[in-house]
CSV table of C-alpha atoms in Angstrom, one decimal:
chain,number,residue,atom,x,y,z
A,443,MET,CA,-42.6,-32.5,-78.1
A,444,ASP,CA,-40.6,-34.0,-81.2
A,445,ASN,CA,-37.0,-33.5,-79.6
A,446,GLY,CA,-37.5,-35.0,-76.2
A,447,THR,CA,-35.9,-31.6,-74.4
A,448,LEU,CA,-39.8,-31.1,-72.9
A,449,ILE,CA,-41.9,-32.9,-70.1
A,450,VAL,CA,-45.0,-31.3,-70.6
A,451,ASP,CA,-47.9,-32.2,-67.4
A,452,ASP,CA,-51.1,-31.3,-68.6
A,453,ARG,CA,-53.1,-30.6,-65.5
A,454,ALA,CA,-56.3,-29.5,-67.2
A,455,THR,CA,-56.5,-25.5,-65.8
A,456,SER,CA,-52.4,-25.7,-66.1
A,457,VAL,CA,-49.9,-26.9,-67.7
A,458,TRP,CA,-46.5,-27.9,-66.3
A,459,VAL,CA,-43.1,-27.5,-68.5
A,460,THR,CA,-40.4,-29.3,-67.3
A,461,LEU,CA,-37.0,-28.3,-69.3
A,462,ASN,CA,-35.0,-32.1,-69.8
A,463,ARG,CA,-31.9,-32.0,-70.7
A,464,PRO,CA,-30.4,-32.8,-66.8
A,465,ASP,CA,-27.1,-33.9,-68.2
A,466,LYS,CA,-26.8,-30.9,-70.2
A,467,MET,CA,-28.3,-28.8,-66.9
A,468,ASN,CA,-31.0,-28.1,-69.2
A,469,SER,CA,-29.3,-26.0,-71.8
A,470,ILE,CA,-30.9,-24.6,-74.4
A,471,SER,CA,-30.5,-26.3,-77.9
A,472,ALA,CA,-31.9,-25.9,-80.9
A,473,GLY,CA,-33.9,-29.2,-80.5
A,474,MET,CA,-35.1,-27.2,-77.2
A,475,LEU,CA,-35.8,-24.3,-78.8
A,476,ALA,CA,-38.1,-26.2,-81.6
A,477,ASP,CA,-40.1,-27.9,-78.8
A,478,LEU,CA,-40.8,-24.7,-77.0
A,479,GLU,CA,-42.0,-23.0,-80.3
A,480,ASN,CA,-44.6,-26.1,-80.7
A,481,LEU,CA,-45.7,-26.0,-77.5
A,482,MET,CA,-46.3,-22.3,-77.2
A,483,ALA,CA,-48.4,-22.8,-80.5
A,484,LEU,CA,-50.3,-25.8,-79.1
A,485,LEU,CA,-51.4,-24.0,-75.8
A,486,ALA,CA,-52.3,-20.6,-77.7
A,487,ALA,CA,-56.0,-21.8,-78.1
A,488,ARG,CA,-56.3,-23.1,-74.5
A,489,ARG,CA,-58.8,-20.6,-73.2
A,490,GLU,CA,-59.5,-22.6,-70.3
A,491,LEU,CA,-55.8,-22.1,-68.8
A,492,ARG,CA,-55.2,-20.3,-65.8
A,493,ALA,CA,-51.6,-20.7,-65.3
A,494,LEU,CA,-48.4,-22.1,-67.3
A,495,VAL,CA,-45.3,-23.3,-65.4
A,496,PHE,CA,-41.8,-23.7,-65.9
A,497,THR,CA,-39.0,-25.9,-64.2
A,498,GLY,CA,-36.1,-27.9,-64.7
A,499,ALA,CA,-34.6,-31.6,-64.5
A,500,GLY,CA,-32.3,-32.7,-61.8
A,501,ARG,CA,-29.9,-29.8,-60.1
A,502,ALA,CA,-30.4,-26.9,-62.6
A,503,PHE,CA,-33.4,-24.8,-64.0
A,504,CYS,CA,-31.6,-23.8,-67.2
A,505,ALA,CA,-28.0,-22.7,-67.6
A,506,GLY,CA,-28.5,-21.0,-70.8
A,507,VAL,CA,-27.8,-21.5,-74.3
A,508,ASP,CA,-25.7,-24.9,-75.1
A,509,LEU,CA,-22.2,-23.3,-75.5
A,510,LYS,CA,-20.9,-26.5,-76.9
A,511,ALA,CA,-23.6,-26.7,-79.7
A,512,ALA,CA,-22.8,-22.7,-80.0
A,513,GLN,CA,-19.7,-23.2,-80.7
A,514,GLU,CA,-20.4,-25.7,-83.4
A,515,ARG,CA,-22.8,-23.1,-84.9
A,516,VAL,CA,-19.9,-20.6,-85.1
A,517,SER,CA,-17.0,-23.0,-86.6
A,518,GLY,CA,-18.3,-22.9,-90.3
A,519,ASP,CA,-18.1,-20.4,-93.2
A,520,ASP,CA,-21.8,-19.4,-92.4
A,521,GLY,CA,-21.2,-19.0,-88.5
A,522,PRO,CA,-21.9,-15.3,-88.0
A,523,ALA,CA,-25.4,-16.1,-90.0
A,524,ALA,CA,-26.2,-19.0,-87.9
A,525,ASN,CA,-25.6,-17.5,-84.7
A,526,ALA,CA,-27.8,-15.0,-85.5
A,527,ALA,CA,-30.5,-17.0,-87.2
A,528,PHE,CA,-30.3,-19.1,-83.7
A,529,LEU,CA,-30.5,-15.8,-81.5
A,530,GLU,CA,-33.4,-14.8,-83.6
A,531,ARG,CA,-35.3,-17.5,-82.9
A,532,LEU,CA,-34.5,-17.6,-79.3
A,533,ARG,CA,-35.8,-13.9,-79.0
A,534,ASP,CA,-38.8,-15.2,-80.9
A,535,VAL,CA,-39.6,-17.9,-78.5
A,536,LEU,CA,-38.9,-15.8,-75.6
A,537,VAL,CA,-41.4,-13.7,-76.8
A,538,LYS,CA,-44.2,-16.0,-77.2
A,539,VAL,CA,-43.6,-17.2,-73.4
A,540,GLU,CA,-43.8,-13.6,-72.7
A,541,ARG,CA,-47.1,-12.8,-74.3
A,542,PHE,CA,-48.6,-15.6,-73.5
A,543,PRO,CA,-52.2,-14.4,-72.2
A,544,ARG,CA,-52.1,-16.2,-69.1
A,545,PRO,CA,-49.7,-16.3,-65.8
A,546,VAL,CA,-46.4,-17.8,-66.8
A,547,ILE,CA,-44.5,-19.1,-63.5
A,548,ALA,CA,-41.1,-20.2,-63.1
A,549,ALA,CA,-40.3,-22.7,-60.3
A,550,VAL,CA,-36.5,-22.1,-60.1
A,551,ASN,CA,-35.0,-25.3,-59.1
A,552,GLY,CA,-31.3,-24.4,-59.2
A,553,LEU,CA,-28.9,-22.7,-61.4
A,554,ALA,CA,-30.8,-20.0,-63.8
A,555,LEU,CA,-27.8,-18.4,-65.9
A,556,ALA,CA,-27.7,-16.2,-69.3
A,557,GLY,CA,-31.0,-17.6,-71.2
A,558,GLY,CA,-31.8,-19.7,-68.3
A,559,LEU,CA,-32.3,-16.0,-66.5
A,560,GLU,CA,-33.9,-14.8,-69.8
A,561,LEU,CA,-36.5,-17.4,-69.3
A,562,VAL,CA,-37.5,-16.3,-65.7
A,563,LEU,CA,-37.3,-12.6,-66.9
A,564,CYS,CA,-40.3,-13.6,-69.4
A,565,CYS,CA,-42.5,-15.6,-66.4
A,566,ASP,CA,-45.1,-13.7,-64.5
A,567,LEU,CA,-44.2,-14.9,-61.5
A,568,VAL,CA,-41.1,-16.5,-60.0
A,569,VAL,CA,-40.9,-19.1,-57.3
A,570,ALA,CA,-37.6,-20.1,-56.0
A,571,ALA,CA,-35.7,-23.0,-54.3
A,572,GLU,CA,-33.6,-21.5,-51.3
A,573,SER,CA,-30.6,-23.5,-53.2
A,574,ALA,CA,-31.0,-21.9,-56.5
A,575,ARG,CA,-28.9,-19.2,-58.3
A,576,LEU,CA,-29.5,-16.7,-60.7
A,577,GLY,CA,-27.1,-14.9,-62.9
A,578,ASP,CA,-26.5,-13.3,-66.2
A,579,ALA,CA,-23.3,-15.0,-66.8
A,580,HIS,CA,-22.7,-13.8,-70.4
A,581,ALA,CA,-19.6,-11.9,-68.8
A,582,ASN,CA,-17.6,-14.7,-67.8
A,583,TYR,CA,-17.2,-16.4,-71.4
A,584,GLY,CA,-16.6,-13.2,-73.3
A,585,LEU,CA,-20.1,-13.1,-74.4
A,586,VAL,CA,-22.8,-10.5,-74.7
A,587,PRO,CA,-26.8,-10.7,-74.0
A,588,GLY,CA,-28.8,-12.3,-76.5
A,589,GLY,CA,-32.1,-13.4,-75.4
A,590,GLY,CA,-33.2,-10.3,-73.8
A,591,SER,CA,-31.8,-9.6,-70.3
A,592,SER,CA,-30.0,-6.6,-71.2
A,593,VAL,CA,-33.6,-5.1,-72.0
A,594,ARG,CA,-35.7,-7.0,-69.3
A,595,LEU,CA,-33.4,-7.3,-66.5
A,596,PRO,CA,-33.2,-3.3,-66.1
A,597,ARG,CA,-36.8,-3.3,-66.5
A,598,LYS,CA,-37.5,-5.9,-63.5
A,599,VAL,CA,-34.4,-4.6,-61.1
A,600,GLY,CA,-33.5,-1.4,-62.2
A,601,PRO,CA,-30.3,-0.3,-64.2
A,602,ASN,CA,-27.7,-0.3,-61.5
A,603,ARG,CA,-28.7,-3.7,-60.3
A,604,ALA,CA,-29.2,-5.0,-63.6
A,605,LYS,CA,-25.3,-4.0,-64.8
A,606,GLN,CA,-24.0,-5.3,-61.6
A,607,LEU,CA,-25.5,-8.7,-62.5
A,608,ILE,CA,-24.7,-8.4,-66.6
A,609,PHE,CA,-20.9,-6.8,-65.7
A,610,SER,CA,-20.2,-9.2,-63.0
A,611,GLY,CA,-21.3,-12.5,-64.4
A,612,ASP,CA,-21.8,-13.1,-60.6
A,613,PHE,CA,-24.7,-16.2,-59.7
A,614,LEU,CA,-26.6,-14.6,-57.1
A,615,PRO,CA,-29.1,-16.3,-54.3
A,616,ALA,CA,-32.3,-16.5,-54.7
A,617,ALA,CA,-33.2,-14.4,-51.7
A,618,THR,CA,-31.0,-11.6,-53.0
A,619,LEU,CA,-33.1,-11.4,-56.5
A,620,ALA,CA,-36.3,-11.3,-53.6
A,621,GLU,CA,-34.7,-8.4,-52.2
A,622,TRP,CA,-34.2,-7.0,-55.8
A,623,GLY,CA,-38.1,-7.9,-56.8
A,624,LEU,CA,-37.1,-10.5,-59.4
A,625,VAL,CA,-38.1,-13.1,-57.1
A,626,ASN,CA,-41.7,-13.4,-55.8
A,627,ARG,CA,-41.1,-16.0,-53.1
A,628,VAL,CA,-38.1,-17.9,-51.9
A,629,VAL,CA,-39.0,-21.3,-50.3
A,630,ALA,CA,-37.0,-24.6,-49.0
A,631,ASP,CA,-36.1,-26.9,-51.7
A,632,ALA,CA,-38.2,-29.6,-50.9
A,633,GLU,CA,-41.2,-27.5,-50.8
A,634,LEU,CA,-40.7,-25.6,-54.5
A,635,LEU,CA,-43.1,-27.7,-56.5
A,636,ASN,CA,-45.9,-27.6,-53.8
A,637,ALA,CA,-45.3,-24.1,-53.1
A,638,THR,CA,-45.9,-23.4,-56.9
A,639,ALA,CA,-48.6,-25.8,-57.0
A,640,GLU,CA,-50.3,-23.4,-54.0
A,641,MET,CA,-49.9,-20.7,-56.0
A,642,VAL,CA,-51.2,-22.1,-59.3
A,643,GLU,CA,-54.2,-23.2,-57.2
A,644,ARG,CA,-55.0,-19.9,-56.3
A,645,LEU,CA,-55.4,-18.7,-60.1
A,646,ALA,CA,-57.1,-21.7,-61.0
A,647,GLY,CA,-60.0,-20.0,-58.9
A,648,ARG,CA,-60.1,-16.8,-61.0
A,649,SER,CA,-61.8,-15.9,-63.8
A,650,PRO,CA,-59.3,-17.0,-67.3
A,651,VAL,CA,-60.4,-13.9,-69.2
A,652,GLY,CA,-59.9,-11.6,-66.3
A,653,LEU,CA,-56.2,-13.0,-65.8
A,654,GLU,CA,-55.6,-12.0,-69.4
A,655,ARG,CA,-56.8,-8.8,-69.2
A,656,MET,CA,-55.0,-7.9,-66.1
A,657,LYS,CA,-51.9,-9.2,-67.3
A,658,ARG,CA,-52.3,-6.9,-70.5
A,659,MET,CA,-53.1,-4.3,-68.1
A,660,VAL,CA,-49.9,-4.3,-66.6
A,661,ASP,CA,-47.7,-5.1,-69.3
A,662,ASN,CA,-48.8,-2.3,-71.6
A,663,GLY,CA,-48.9,0.1,-68.9
A,664,LEU,CA,-45.3,-0.6,-68.5
A,665,GLU,CA,-44.7,0.6,-72.1
A,666,GLN,CA,-46.7,4.0,-71.9
A,667,PRO,CA,-47.4,7.2,-70.7
A,668,LEU,CA,-49.4,7.4,-67.4
A,669,ASP,CA,-52.1,9.0,-69.3
A,670,ALA,CA,-52.5,6.2,-71.8
A,671,ALA,CA,-51.8,3.4,-69.3
A,672,LEU,CA,-54.9,4.6,-67.3
A,673,SER,CA,-56.9,5.3,-70.7
A,674,TYR,CA,-55.6,1.2,-71.9
A,675,GLU,CA,-56.8,0.1,-68.4
A,676,LEU,CA,-60.5,1.8,-68.8
A,677,ALA,CA,-60.7,0.5,-72.4
A,678,LEU,CA,-60.1,-2.9,-71.2
A,679,ASN,CA,-62.4,-2.4,-68.1
A,680,ALA,CA,-64.9,-1.3,-70.5
A,681,LEU,CA,-64.7,-4.4,-72.5
A,682,HIS,CA,-64.3,-6.7,-69.5
A,683,ALA,CA,-67.8,-5.5,-68.2
A,684,ARG,CA,-69.6,-7.2,-71.1
A,685,SER,CA,-68.0,-10.7,-69.9
A,686,ALA,CA,-69.9,-13.7,-68.8
A,687,ASP,CA,-67.3,-14.3,-66.4
A,688,ARG,CA,-67.6,-10.2,-64.5
A,689,ALA,CA,-71.2,-11.5,-64.5
A,690,GLU,CA,-70.6,-14.6,-62.8
A,691,GLY,CA,-68.7,-13.4,-60.1
A,692,LEU,CA,-70.9,-10.5,-58.8
A,693,ALA,CA,-73.8,-13.0,-59.2
A,694,ALA,CA,-71.8,-15.4,-56.8
A,695,PHE,CA,-71.0,-12.3,-54.6
A,696,ASN,CA,-75.1,-11.4,-54.2
A,697,GLU,CA,-75.8,-15.6,-53.9
A,698,LYS,CA,-72.7,-15.6,-51.2
A,699,ARG,CA,-71.2,-18.5,-53.1
A,700,THR,CA,-67.8,-19.6,-54.8
A,701,PRO,CA,-68.2,-18.4,-58.8
A,702,ARG,CA,-67.9,-20.5,-61.8
A,703,PHE,CA,-66.0,-18.9,-64.1
A,704,THR,CA,-65.7,-20.2,-67.9
A,705,GLY,CA,-63.3,-18.0,-69.6
A,706,ARG,CA,-66.1,-15.9,-71.3
């Protein structure tokens, strides 16, 4: 990536992305947004991928938008317009993460605050270290969300708990967010990457096209009335009935062997 804010580890069926501004607690800069945007464009054509993983370098997952850079943005004559343009780009990049066709996993290794929490909210699965703390944090600095936490957080944990987290600005333990349904698994700090790799390994044995369609079923179902969501599920099921991976899965079952999925 041109700005050096990401470390990308390509593992064939998965890509691991480390946010790499450890001296700034991996806060989101304009350069990081550009690198993320470029990365998502490159990965869009990778049909063989089973998973995309995000984690952070150093002691934080991501502490949010770089507030020093944000202050510099709003200090000029075009401050409001520059701030709006940055937030629109942040929104667009996070939507690309959220809509990535395969499972996206957050391996939360430390603080995930404000924009960092908003990145977590765009992930399908969340593994967190025991020491991780997550929070919205905007209220602590007189700010309001701009990267989607006011929209996505209530859908993940319910409106009352979302308001508690947003209004208070508190940083909550990963274990609490697991109870709330935001975090899938909490593990010892030293086991975070191994536990995430185990999750990725399980996904690696699944059909890429099947994973894509199941993700679409769930995500689209959340936005539709029940009858429409059930019809959408059947429509994708009918499409999937013609896939080579479905035929391979059934053949493997009958032949008592491990399926060899190709993503078609």
